[in-house]
């Protein structure tokens, strides 16, 4: 993305005002120096008269030069875009401005008109050294200010473009998170309804009605959590307990889940909302749906020291494990749960992760969350 951010040109009156102010100050200093020299030499001198002389003879031409050159460069910066153009501008300036300045000062000092070529030559020699230094210095100063302003404008434009890039990336990440939520929540609803539909097929109306009530509570939490960027791990654990109560209507005593390491400290750790339920759902699908008998699902919360992290920060490990089965699940799902969970964790924190795979005879899904302050 490449944006141009043209800076608003300085108003002409402001440019002229700055030039008048600067050269008035220089005239005041020059007049003061002349006044001091006259006093040391014993000559009669009046500072106001000297100040007027300095301003009229020296400051007025340089005010015209400063203001005119500043306005020209502001409107046509290409005049000094390359070194050879700078040289050409300087030569042209000296060829035009310097003779005009000489004529102006000669007129003020009564050297005009001249009677002939000899007087013109003498006048040229007399005025030769007048104004060279001040004109060259003024040109260099205006050029330096011009380059500084343009460098500042480029820096500001770069900063604005970086800010726009960051804002765009943030907006894209937020839209991606919303898309993941929109994809995940119908998926959760579908699987919860599956549990109730199993009760309906078994003609167990009382349990089915109880399941609908539990599902209403779950959806209430899911809707409120969807409006937030973060929840606490403790809140997510309670949601998982309620979800397991709903699933227990379907699996009855076969549903056995052991939870270890949970405690009040989980209230202090933030995580994306609806992050644990897909792990339990995946464990149920690949444990109880693949074999007979009671399940053996374990959920373990533990604090660990992440040695690879800068400063060796502490992380929360959440491990959900279930026996690995060689049989295919009768309800394989759409494969969205773990993938979405992994993406949502990465969007929340670059160091957060989800790793899933076989560990011996058990399938392990592990979430690792940096234990920072909750936002």
mmCIF file of C-alpha atoms in Angstrom:
data_model
loop_
_atom_site.group_PDB
_atom_site.id
_atom_site.type_symbol
_atom_site.label_atom_id
_atom_site.label_comp_id
_atom_site.label_asym_id
_atom_site.label_seq_id
_atom_site.Cartn_x
_atom_site.Cartn_y
_atom_site.Cartn_z
ATOM 1 C CA UNK A 1 0.000 0.000 0.000
ATOM 2 C CA UNK A 2 1.475 3.319 -1.046
ATOM 3 C CA UNK A 3 -0.152 6.566 -0.006
ATOM 4 C CA UNK A 4 1.057 10.073 -0.678
ATOM 5 C CA UNK A 5 0.500 12.533 2.100
ATOM 6 C CA UNK A 6 1.125 16.007 0.677
ATOM 7 C CA UNK A 7 1.794 18.529 3.379
ATOM 8 C CA UNK A 8 -0.247 21.706 3.368
ATOM 9 C CA UNK A 9 1.948 24.532 2.033
ATOM 10 C CA UNK A 10 2.855 27.329 4.428
ATOM 11 C CA UNK A 11 0.580 30.352 3.797
ATOM 12 C CA UNK A 12 2.431 33.145 1.909
ATOM 13 C CA UNK A 13 1.796 35.728 4.641
ATOM 14 C CA UNK A 14 3.342 33.400 7.216
ATOM 15 C CA UNK A 15 6.420 32.871 5.046
ATOM 16 C CA UNK A 16 6.834 36.644 4.583
ATOM 17 C CA UNK A 17 6.288 37.259 8.307
ATOM 18 C CA UNK A 18 9.001 34.763 9.264
ATOM 19 C CA UNK A 19 11.410 36.356 6.752
ATOM 20 C CA UNK A 20 10.725 39.859 8.077
ATOM 21 C CA UNK A 21 11.141 38.709 11.672
ATOM 22 C CA UNK A 22 14.425 36.877 10.985
ATOM 23 C CA UNK A 23 16.065 39.690 9.028
ATOM 24 C CA UNK A 24 14.840 42.335 11.455
ATOM 25 C CA UNK A 25 16.660 40.448 14.187
ATOM 26 C CA UNK A 26 19.805 40.280 12.005
ATOM 27 C CA UNK A 27 19.526 44.026 11.290
ATOM 28 C CA UNK A 28 19.218 44.751 14.998
ATOM 29 C CA UNK A 29 22.394 42.804 15.725
ATOM 30 C CA UNK A 30 24.255 44.370 12.792
ATOM 31 C CA UNK A 31 23.205 47.883 13.826
ATOM 32 C CA UNK A 32 24.285 47.157 17.388
ATOM 33 C CA UNK A 33 27.716 46.027 16.185
ATOM 34 C CA UNK A 34 28.117 49.169 14.049
ATOM 35 C CA UNK A 35 26.976 51.345 16.943
ATOM 36 C CA UNK A 36 29.545 49.704 19.229
ATOM 37 C CA UNK A 37 32.337 50.152 16.661
ATOM 38 C CA UNK A 38 31.457 53.857 16.250
ATOM 39 C CA UNK A 39 31.535 54.403 19.999
ATOM 40 C CA UNK A 40 34.963 52.816 20.266
ATOM 41 C CA UNK A 41 36.187 55.008 17.377
ATOM 42 C CA UNK A 42 34.746 58.139 18.993
ATOM 43 C CA UNK A 43 32.373 58.826 16.126
ATOM 44 C CA UNK A 44 28.914 60.229 16.691
ATOM 45 C CA UNK A 45 26.293 57.556 16.210
ATOM 46 C CA UNK A 46 22.563 57.015 16.747
ATOM 47 C CA UNK A 47 21.337 53.428 17.078
ATOM 48 C CA UNK A 48 17.781 53.976 15.686
ATOM 49 C CA UNK A 49 19.212 55.588 12.545
ATOM 50 C CA UNK A 50 21.682 52.721 12.165
ATOM 51 C CA UNK A 51 18.889 50.172 12.587
ATOM 52 C CA UNK A 52 16.796 51.848 9.879
ATOM 53 C CA UNK A 53 19.814 51.940 7.552
ATOM 54 C CA UNK A 54 20.643 48.282 8.123
ATOM 55 C CA UNK A 55 17.043 47.247 7.618
ATOM 56 C CA UNK A 56 16.492 49.258 4.432
ATOM 57 C CA UNK A 57 19.844 48.561 2.775
ATOM 58 C CA UNK A 58 20.469 44.945 3.782
ATOM 59 C CA UNK A 59 17.325 43.369 5.202
ATOM 60 C CA UNK A 60 14.769 44.420 2.580
ATOM 61 C CA UNK A 61 16.533 42.714 -0.390
ATOM 62 C CA UNK A 62 17.188 39.580 1.672
ATOM 63 C CA UNK A 63 13.555 39.493 2.878
ATOM 64 C CA UNK A 64 12.496 39.543 -0.775
ATOM 65 C CA UNK A 65 15.032 36.804 -1.564
ATOM 66 C CA UNK A 66 14.088 34.604 1.423
ATOM 67 C CA UNK A 67 10.331 34.875 0.984
ATOM 68 C CA UNK A 68 10.452 34.534 -2.805
ATOM 69 C CA UNK A 69 12.780 31.529 -2.752
ATOM 70 C CA UNK A 70 10.771 29.809 0.023
ATOM 71 C CA UNK A 71 7.481 30.273 -1.841
ATOM 72 C CA UNK A 72 9.019 29.108 -5.124
ATOM 73 C CA UNK A 73 10.433 25.934 -3.574
ATOM 74 C CA UNK A 74 7.165 25.233 -1.760
ATOM 75 C CA UNK A 75 5.256 25.315 -5.041
ATOM 76 C CA UNK A 76 7.933 23.785 -7.261
ATOM 77 C CA UNK A 77 10.143 21.431 -5.220
ATOM 78 C CA UNK A 78 11.446 19.903 -8.432
ATOM 79 C CA UNK A 79 13.680 22.982 -8.797
ATOM 80 C CA UNK A 80 16.074 21.443 -6.264
ATOM 81 C CA UNK A 81 15.268 17.764 -6.803
ATOM 82 C CA UNK A 82 18.761 17.077 -8.244
ATOM 83 C CA UNK A 83 22.218 18.536 -7.542
ATOM 84 C CA UNK A 84 22.616 19.998 -11.035
ATOM 85 C CA UNK A 85 19.287 21.796 -10.639
ATOM 86 C CA UNK A 86 20.488 23.264 -7.350
ATOM 87 C CA UNK A 87 23.622 24.571 -9.052
ATOM 88 C CA UNK A 88 21.625 25.989 -11.969
ATOM 89 C CA UNK A 89 19.207 27.702 -9.566
ATOM 90 C CA UNK A 90 22.075 29.217 -7.585
ATOM 91 C CA UNK A 91 23.870 30.489 -10.709
ATOM 92 C CA UNK A 92 20.628 31.962 -12.060
ATOM 93 C CA UNK A 93 19.880 33.564 -8.716
ATOM 94 C CA UNK A 94 23.288 35.188 -8.518
ATOM 95 C CA UNK A 95 23.039 36.353 -12.120
ATOM 96 C CA UNK A 96 19.663 38.026 -11.560
ATOM 97 C CA UNK A 97 19.341 38.914 -7.877
ATOM 98 C CA UNK A 98 22.891 40.120 -7.217
ATOM 99 C CA UNK A 99 22.916 42.901 -9.874
ATOM 100 C CA UNK A 100 19.456 44.016 -8.721
ATOM 101 C CA UNK A 101 20.680 44.165 -5.127
ATOM 102 C CA UNK A 102 23.726 46.204 -6.196
ATOM 103 C CA UNK A 103 21.590 48.662 -8.139
ATOM 104 C CA UNK A 104 19.209 49.005 -5.179
ATOM 105 C CA UNK A 105 22.022 49.745 -2.726
ATOM 106 C CA UNK A 106 23.767 52.102 -5.197
ATOM 107 C CA UNK A 107 20.508 54.014 -5.574
ATOM 108 C CA UNK A 108 20.089 54.290 -1.786
ATOM 109 C CA UNK A 109 23.671 55.526 -1.363
ATOM 110 C CA UNK A 110 23.360 58.113 -4.157
ATOM 111 C CA UNK A 111 25.749 56.444 -6.576
ATOM 112 C CA UNK A 112 23.223 56.667 -9.397
ATOM 113 C CA UNK A 113 22.998 57.761 -12.102
ATOM 114 C CA UNK A 114 26.460 57.155 -13.582
ATOM 115 C CA UNK A 115 27.977 59.473 -16.155
ATOM 116 C CA UNK A 116 29.689 56.895 -18.333
ATOM 117 C CA UNK A 117 31.411 53.518 -18.628
ATOM 118 C CA UNK A 118 34.288 54.527 -16.363
ATOM 119 C CA UNK A 119 31.936 55.454 -13.512
ATOM 120 C CA UNK A 120 29.929 52.265 -14.112
ATOM 121 C CA UNK A 121 33.117 50.224 -13.836
ATOM 122 C CA UNK A 122 34.141 52.011 -10.644
ATOM 123 C CA UNK A 123 30.667 51.438 -9.228
ATOM 124 C CA UNK A 124 30.916 47.736 -10.109
ATOM 125 C CA UNK A 125 34.260 47.457 -8.313
ATOM 126 C CA UNK A 126 32.850 49.289 -5.290
ATOM 127 C CA UNK A 127 29.799 47.044 -5.040
ATOM 128 C CA UNK A 128 31.547 43.807 -6.014
ATOM 129 C CA UNK A 129 31.932 42.474 -2.489
ATOM 130 C CA UNK A 130 28.564 43.723 -1.267
ATOM 131 C CA UNK A 131 25.964 40.974 -0.693
ATOM 132 C CA UNK A 132 27.869 37.914 -1.934
ATOM 133 C CA UNK A 133 28.167 36.332 1.487
ATOM 134 C CA UNK A 134 24.641 37.216 2.638
ATOM 135 C CA UNK A 135 23.061 36.052 -0.622
ATOM 136 C CA UNK A 136 24.953 32.756 -0.628
ATOM 137 C CA UNK A 137 24.202 32.170 3.064
ATOM 138 C CA UNK A 138 20.523 32.951 2.559
ATOM 139 C CA UNK A 139 20.303 30.540 -0.360
ATOM 140 C CA UNK A 140 21.999 27.782 1.677
ATOM 141 C CA UNK A 141 19.742 28.389 4.694
ATOM 142 C CA UNK A 142 16.518 28.351 2.675
ATOM 143 C CA UNK A 143 17.665 25.219 0.853
ATOM 144 C CA UNK A 144 18.496 23.475 4.161
ATOM 145 C CA UNK A 145 15.090 24.404 5.612
ATOM 146 C CA UNK A 146 13.392 23.138 2.451
ATOM 147 C CA UNK A 147 15.168 19.768 2.623
ATOM 148 C CA UNK A 148 14.480 19.481 6.350
ATOM 149 C CA UNK A 149 10.776 20.122 5.866
ATOM 150 C CA UNK A 150 10.549 17.571 3.087
ATOM 151 C CA UNK A 151 12.432 15.003 5.159
ATOM 152 C CA UNK A 152 10.012 15.668 8.017
ATOM 153 C CA UNK A 153 7.049 15.309 5.663
ATOM 154 C CA UNK A 154 8.379 11.996 4.342
ATOM 155 C CA UNK A 155 8.890 10.750 7.903
ATOM 156 C CA UNK A 156 5.343 11.744 8.859
ATOM 157 C CA UNK A 157 3.977 10.143 5.691
ATOM 158 C CA UNK A 158 5.880 6.938 6.454
ATOM 159 C CA UNK A 159 4.551 6.925 10.021
ATOM 160 C CA UNK A 160 0.991 7.460 8.762
ATOM 161 C CA UNK A 161 1.372 4.667 6.227
ATOM 162 C CA UNK A 162 2.696 2.346 8.957
ATOM 163 C CA UNK A 163 -0.229 3.287 11.183
ATOM 164 C CA UNK A 164 -2.649 2.624 8.319
ATOM 165 C CA UNK A 165 -0.992 -0.728 7.686
ATOM 166 C CA UNK A 166 -1.281 -1.702 11.356
ATOM 167 C CA UNK A 167 -4.912 -0.566 11.492
ATOM 168 C CA UNK A 168 -5.666 -2.545 8.352
ATOM 169 C CA UNK A 169 -3.985 -5.654 9.747
ATOM 170 C CA UNK A 170 -5.899 -5.243 13.002
ATOM 171 C CA UNK A 171 -9.176 -4.894 11.113
ATOM 172 C CA UNK A 172 -8.385 -7.985 9.040
ATOM 173 C CA UNK A 173 -7.516 -9.977 12.171
ATOM 174 C CA UNK A 174 -10.753 -8.874 13.823
ATOM 175 C CA UNK A 175 -12.729 -9.876 10.750
ATOM 176 C CA UNK A 176 -10.958 -13.210 10.702
ATOM 177 C CA UNK A 177 -11.781 -13.767 14.368
ATOM 178 C CA UNK A 178 -15.423 -12.923 13.714
ATOM 179 C CA UNK A 179 -15.450 -15.356 10.790
ATOM 180 C CA UNK A 180 -13.967 -18.084 12.977
ATOM 181 C CA UNK A 181 -16.599 -17.461 15.631
ATOM 182 C CA UNK A 182 -19.395 -17.488 13.083
ATOM 183 C CA UNK A 183 -18.054 -20.796 11.779
ATOM 184 C CA UNK A 184 -17.520 -22.289 15.225
ATOM 185 C CA UNK A 185 -20.783 -21.423 16.968
ATOM 186 C CA UNK A 186 -23.137 -23.192 14.488
ATOM 187 C CA UNK A 187 -20.734 -26.129 14.698
ATOM 188 C CA UNK A 188 -21.105 -26.217 18.491
ATOM 189 C CA UNK A 189 -24.883 -25.893 18.209
ATOM 190 C CA UNK A 190 -25.055 -28.729 15.695
ATOM 191 C CA UNK A 191 -23.132 -31.090 17.974
ATOM 192 C CA UNK A 192 -25.180 -30.127 21.042
ATOM 193 C CA UNK A 193 -28.391 -30.790 19.125
ATOM 194 C CA UNK A 194 -26.954 -34.145 18.121
ATOM 195 C CA UNK A 195 -26.864 -35.135 21.778
ATOM 196 C CA UNK A 196 -30.510 -34.155 22.249
ATOM 197 C CA UNK A 197 -31.593 -35.842 19.035
ATOM 198 C CA UNK A 198 -30.115 -39.103 20.318
ATOM 199 C CA UNK A 199 -32.455 -38.833 23.322
ATOM 200 C CA UNK A 200 -35.410 -38.108 21.064
ATOM 201 C CA UNK A 201 -34.646 -41.158 18.948
ATOM 202 C CA UNK A 202 -34.511 -43.200 22.136
ATOM 203 C CA UNK A 203 -38.018 -41.855 22.943
ATOM 204 C CA UNK A 204 -36.780 -40.446 26.258
ATOM 205 C CA UNK A 205 -38.871 -37.280 26.273
ATOM 206 C CA UNK A 206 -38.118 -36.257 29.860
ATOM 207 C CA UNK A 207 -34.374 -36.351 29.345
ATOM 208 C CA UNK A 208 -34.751 -34.657 25.967
ATOM 209 C CA UNK A 209 -36.636 -31.770 27.592
ATOM 210 C CA UNK A 210 -33.980 -31.557 30.282
ATOM 211 C CA UNK A 211 -31.335 -31.464 27.569
ATOM 212 C CA UNK A 212 -33.122 -28.584 25.827
ATOM 213 C CA UNK A 213 -33.062 -26.655 29.104
ATOM 214 C CA UNK A 214 -29.343 -27.283 29.528
ATOM 215 C CA UNK A 215 -28.736 -26.327 25.913
ATOM 216 C CA UNK A 216 -30.513 -23.007 26.549
ATOM 217 C CA UNK A 217 -28.095 -22.275 29.399
ATOM 218 C CA UNK A 218 -25.137 -23.161 27.206
ATOM 219 C CA UNK A 219 -26.336 -20.967 24.367
ATOM 220 C CA UNK A 220 -26.873 -18.083 26.768
ATOM 221 C CA UNK A 221 -23.217 -18.255 27.793
ATOM 222 C CA UNK A 222 -22.080 -18.766 24.202
ATOM 223 C CA UNK A 223 -23.966 -15.657 23.056
ATOM 224 C CA UNK A 224 -22.589 -13.491 25.859
ATOM 225 C CA UNK A 225 -19.052 -14.853 25.344
ATOM 226 C CA UNK A 226 -19.247 -14.142 21.615
ATOM 227 C CA UNK A 227 -19.526 -10.425 22.362
ATOM 228 C CA UNK A 228 -16.187 -10.484 24.234
ATOM 229 C CA UNK A 229 -12.646 -10.978 23.028
ATOM 230 C CA UNK A 230 -11.566 -12.853 26.129
ATOM 231 C CA UNK A 231 -12.962 -14.964 28.936
ATOM 232 C CA UNK A 232 -11.247 -16.557 31.919
ATOM 233 C CA UNK A 233 -10.131 -20.163 31.948
ATOM 234 C CA UNK A 234 -12.333 -20.661 35.020
ATOM 235 C CA UNK A 235 -15.403 -19.471 33.086
ATOM 236 C CA UNK A 236 -14.528 -21.772 30.203
ATOM 237 C CA UNK A 237 -14.093 -24.704 32.590
ATOM 238 C CA UNK A 238 -17.559 -24.113 34.055
ATOM 239 C CA UNK A 239 -18.990 -23.974 30.549
ATOM 240 C CA UNK A 240 -17.291 -27.295 29.778
ATOM 241 C CA UNK A 241 -18.774 -28.836 32.940
ATOM 242 C CA UNK A 242 -22.243 -27.725 31.809
ATOM 243 C CA UNK A 243 -21.569 -29.085 28.338
ATOM 244 C CA UNK A 244 -20.534 -32.449 29.805
ATOM 245 C CA UNK A 245 -23.738 -32.499 31.880
ATOM 246 C CA UNK A 246 -25.666 -32.152 28.632
ATOM 247 C CA UNK A 247 -23.664 -34.918 26.980
ATOM 248 C CA UNK A 248 -24.157 -37.125 30.054
ATOM 249 C CA UNK A 249 -27.863 -37.248 29.180
ATOM 250 C CA UNK A 250 -26.796 -39.111 26.061
ATOM 251 C CA UNK A 251 -23.857 -41.202 27.273
ATOM 252 C CA UNK A 252 -25.096 -41.685 30.857
ATOM 253 C CA UNK A 253 -22.563 -43.403 33.145
ATOM 254 C CA UNK A 254 -20.218 -44.145 30.260
ATOM 255 C CA UNK A 255 -19.129 -40.505 30.320
ATOM 256 C CA UNK A 256 -16.232 -40.345 32.751
ATOM 257 C CA UNK A 257 -14.103 -37.201 32.773
ATOM 258 C CA UNK A 258 -11.351 -36.547 35.305
ATOM 259 C CA UNK A 259 -10.357 -32.917 35.890
ATOM 260 C CA UNK A 260 -7.060 -32.224 37.672
ATOM 261 C CA UNK A 261 -5.251 -29.085 38.732
ATOM 262 C CA UNK A 262 -8.254 -26.719 38.561
ATOM 263 C CA UNK A 263 -8.343 -23.999 41.192
ATOM 264 C CA UNK A 264 -9.255 -20.361 41.903
ATOM 265 C CA UNK A 265 -6.081 -19.217 40.116
ATOM 266 C CA UNK A 266 -7.765 -20.022 36.797
ATOM 267 C CA UNK A 267 -9.885 -16.878 37.285
ATOM 268 C CA UNK A 268 -6.749 -14.790 36.664
ATOM 269 C CA UNK A 269 -5.875 -16.243 33.255
ATOM 270 C CA UNK A 270 -7.498 -14.989 30.072
ATOM 271 C CA UNK A 271 -8.259 -17.040 26.979
ATOM 272 C CA UNK A 272 -10.449 -16.824 23.864
ATOM 273 C CA UNK A 273 -14.099 -17.642 24.639
ATOM 274 C CA UNK A 274 -15.421 -21.121 23.759
ATOM 275 C CA UNK A 275 -11.892 -22.514 23.519
ATOM 276 C CA UNK A 276 -12.063 -25.692 25.642
ATOM 277 C CA UNK A 277 -15.335 -27.192 24.421
ATOM 278 C CA UNK A 278 -13.941 -28.325 21.025
ATOM 279 C CA UNK A 279 -11.225 -30.326 22.800
ATOM 280 C CA UNK A 280 -13.780 -32.176 24.958
ATOM 281 C CA UNK A 281 -16.051 -32.671 21.974
ATOM 282 C CA UNK A 282 -13.169 -34.152 20.002
ATOM 283 C CA UNK A 283 -12.309 -36.471 22.911
ATOM 284 C CA UNK A 284 -15.926 -37.663 23.196
ATOM 285 C CA UNK A 285 -16.163 -38.349 19.481
ATOM 286 C CA UNK A 286 -12.981 -40.401 19.373
ATOM 287 C CA UNK A 287 -13.463 -42.165 22.698
ATOM 288 C CA UNK A 288 -17.081 -43.012 23.524
ATOM 289 C CA UNK A 289 -18.250 -43.038 19.890
ATOM 290 C CA UNK A 290 -15.517 -45.488 18.900
ATOM 291 C CA UNK A 291 -15.811 -48.182 21.557
ATOM 292 C CA UNK A 292 -18.040 -49.731 24.178
ATOM 293 C CA UNK A 293 -17.695 -49.316 27.901
ATOM 294 C CA UNK A 294 -16.891 -46.295 30.045
ATOM 295 C CA UNK A 295 -14.797 -43.489 28.737
ATOM 296 C CA UNK A 296 -11.477 -42.331 30.067
ATOM 297 C CA UNK A 297 -11.120 -38.627 29.329
ATOM 298 C CA UNK A 298 -8.733 -36.576 31.414
ATOM 299 C CA UNK A 299 -8.354 -32.801 31.648
ATOM 300 C CA UNK A 300 -5.259 -31.490 33.396
ATOM 301 C CA UNK A 301 -4.376 -27.862 34.215
ATOM 302 C CA UNK A 302 -0.760 -27.126 35.158
ATOM 303 C CA UNK A 303 1.632 -24.212 35.417
ATOM 304 C CA UNK A 304 4.878 -24.761 33.573
ATOM 305 C CA UNK A 305 8.033 -22.772 32.902
ATOM 306 C CA UNK A 306 8.470 -22.144 29.196
ATOM 307 C CA UNK A 307 12.256 -22.352 28.828
ATOM 308 C CA UNK A 308 12.163 -21.291 25.172
ATOM 309 C CA UNK A 309 10.301 -18.056 25.845
ATOM 310 C CA UNK A 310 12.231 -14.781 26.398
ATOM 311 C CA UNK A 311 12.667 -14.403 30.127
ATOM 312 C CA UNK A 312 11.467 -17.961 30.639
ATOM 313 C CA UNK A 313 7.857 -16.880 31.296
ATOM 314 C CA UNK A 314 5.276 -19.075 32.961
ATOM 315 C CA UNK A 315 2.595 -20.707 30.809
ATOM 316 C CA UNK A 316 -0.635 -22.567 31.500
ATOM 317 C CA UNK A 317 -0.798 -26.055 30.039
ATOM 318 C CA UNK A 318 -4.262 -27.545 29.438
ATOM 319 C CA UNK A 319 -4.077 -31.189 28.366
ATOM 320 C CA UNK A 320 -7.130 -33.112 27.214
ATOM 321 C CA UNK A 321 -6.397 -36.802 26.643
ATOM 322 C CA UNK A 322 -8.430 -39.836 25.659
ATOM 323 C CA UNK A 323 -7.592 -43.445 24.688
ATOM 324 C CA UNK A 324 -6.540 -43.759 21.072
ATOM 325 C CA UNK A 325 -8.835 -46.051 19.099
ATOM 326 C CA UNK A 326 -8.220 -47.660 15.756
ATOM 327 C CA UNK A 327 -11.920 -47.482 14.894
ATOM 328 C CA UNK A 328 -13.379 -44.620 12.917
ATOM 329 C CA UNK A 329 -15.870 -42.415 14.712
ATOM 330 C CA UNK A 330 -19.503 -42.776 13.681
ATOM 331 C CA UNK A 331 -19.686 -38.958 14.060
ATOM 332 C CA UNK A 332 -16.448 -37.664 12.523
ATOM 333 C CA UNK A 333 -17.628 -34.054 12.404
ATOM 334 C CA UNK A 334 -16.514 -31.447 9.895
ATOM 335 C CA UNK A 335 -12.974 -31.142 11.185
ATOM 336 C CA UNK A 336 -13.471 -27.536 12.261
ATOM 337 C CA UNK A 337 -13.030 -27.697 16.035
ATOM 338 C CA UNK A 338 -9.279 -28.154 16.512
ATOM 339 C CA UNK A 339 -8.338 -26.086 13.448
ATOM 340 C CA UNK A 340 -10.460 -23.139 14.564
ATOM 341 C CA UNK A 341 -9.164 -23.425 18.122
ATOM 342 C CA UNK A 342 -5.584 -23.277 16.881
ATOM 343 C CA UNK A 343 -6.295 -20.212 14.738
ATOM 344 C CA UNK A 344 -8.120 -18.364 17.522
ATOM 345 C CA UNK A 345 -5.284 -19.007 19.956
ATOM 346 C CA UNK A 346 -2.732 -17.658 17.485
ATOM 347 C CA UNK A 347 -4.832 -14.545 16.903
ATOM 348 C CA UNK A 348 -5.028 -13.911 20.655
ATOM 349 C CA UNK A 349 -1.304 -14.292 21.362
ATOM 350 C CA UNK A 350 1.585 -15.295 19.069
ATOM 351 C CA UNK A 351 2.993 -17.555 21.796
ATOM 352 C CA UNK A 352 -0.311 -19.382 22.435
ATOM 353 C CA UNK A 353 -0.554 -22.747 20.725
ATOM 354 C CA UNK A 354 -2.491 -25.996 20.354
ATOM 355 C CA UNK A 355 -0.679 -29.262 19.738
ATOM 356 C CA UNK A 356 -2.584 -32.453 19.057
ATOM 357 C CA UNK A 357 -1.431 -35.985 18.298
ATOM 358 C CA UNK A 358 -0.758 -39.464 19.614
ATOM 359 C CA UNK A 359 1.309 -39.963 22.759
ATOM 360 C CA UNK A 360 1.683 -43.698 23.240
ATOM 361 C CA UNK A 361 -1.785 -45.201 23.485
ATOM 362 C CA UNK A 362 -3.553 -41.908 24.113
ATOM 363 C CA UNK A 363 -4.525 -38.971 21.953
ATOM 364 C CA UNK A 364 -3.372 -35.687 23.480
ATOM 365 C CA UNK A 365 -4.604 -32.170 22.702
ATOM 366 C CA UNK A 366 -2.625 -29.539 24.621
ATOM 367 C CA UNK A 367 -3.246 -25.800 24.821
ATOM 368 C CA UNK A 368 -0.403 -23.583 26.025
ATOM 369 C CA UNK A 369 -1.282 -20.059 27.142
ATOM 370 C CA UNK A 370 1.171 -17.376 28.340
ATOM 371 C CA UNK A 371 0.215 -16.447 31.903
ATOM 372 C CA UNK A 372 0.048 -12.672 31.572
ATOM 373 C CA UNK A 373 -2.419 -10.230 33.032
ATOM 374 C CA UNK A 374 -5.906 -10.559 31.749
ATOM 375 C CA UNK A 375 -6.886 -7.764 29.354
#
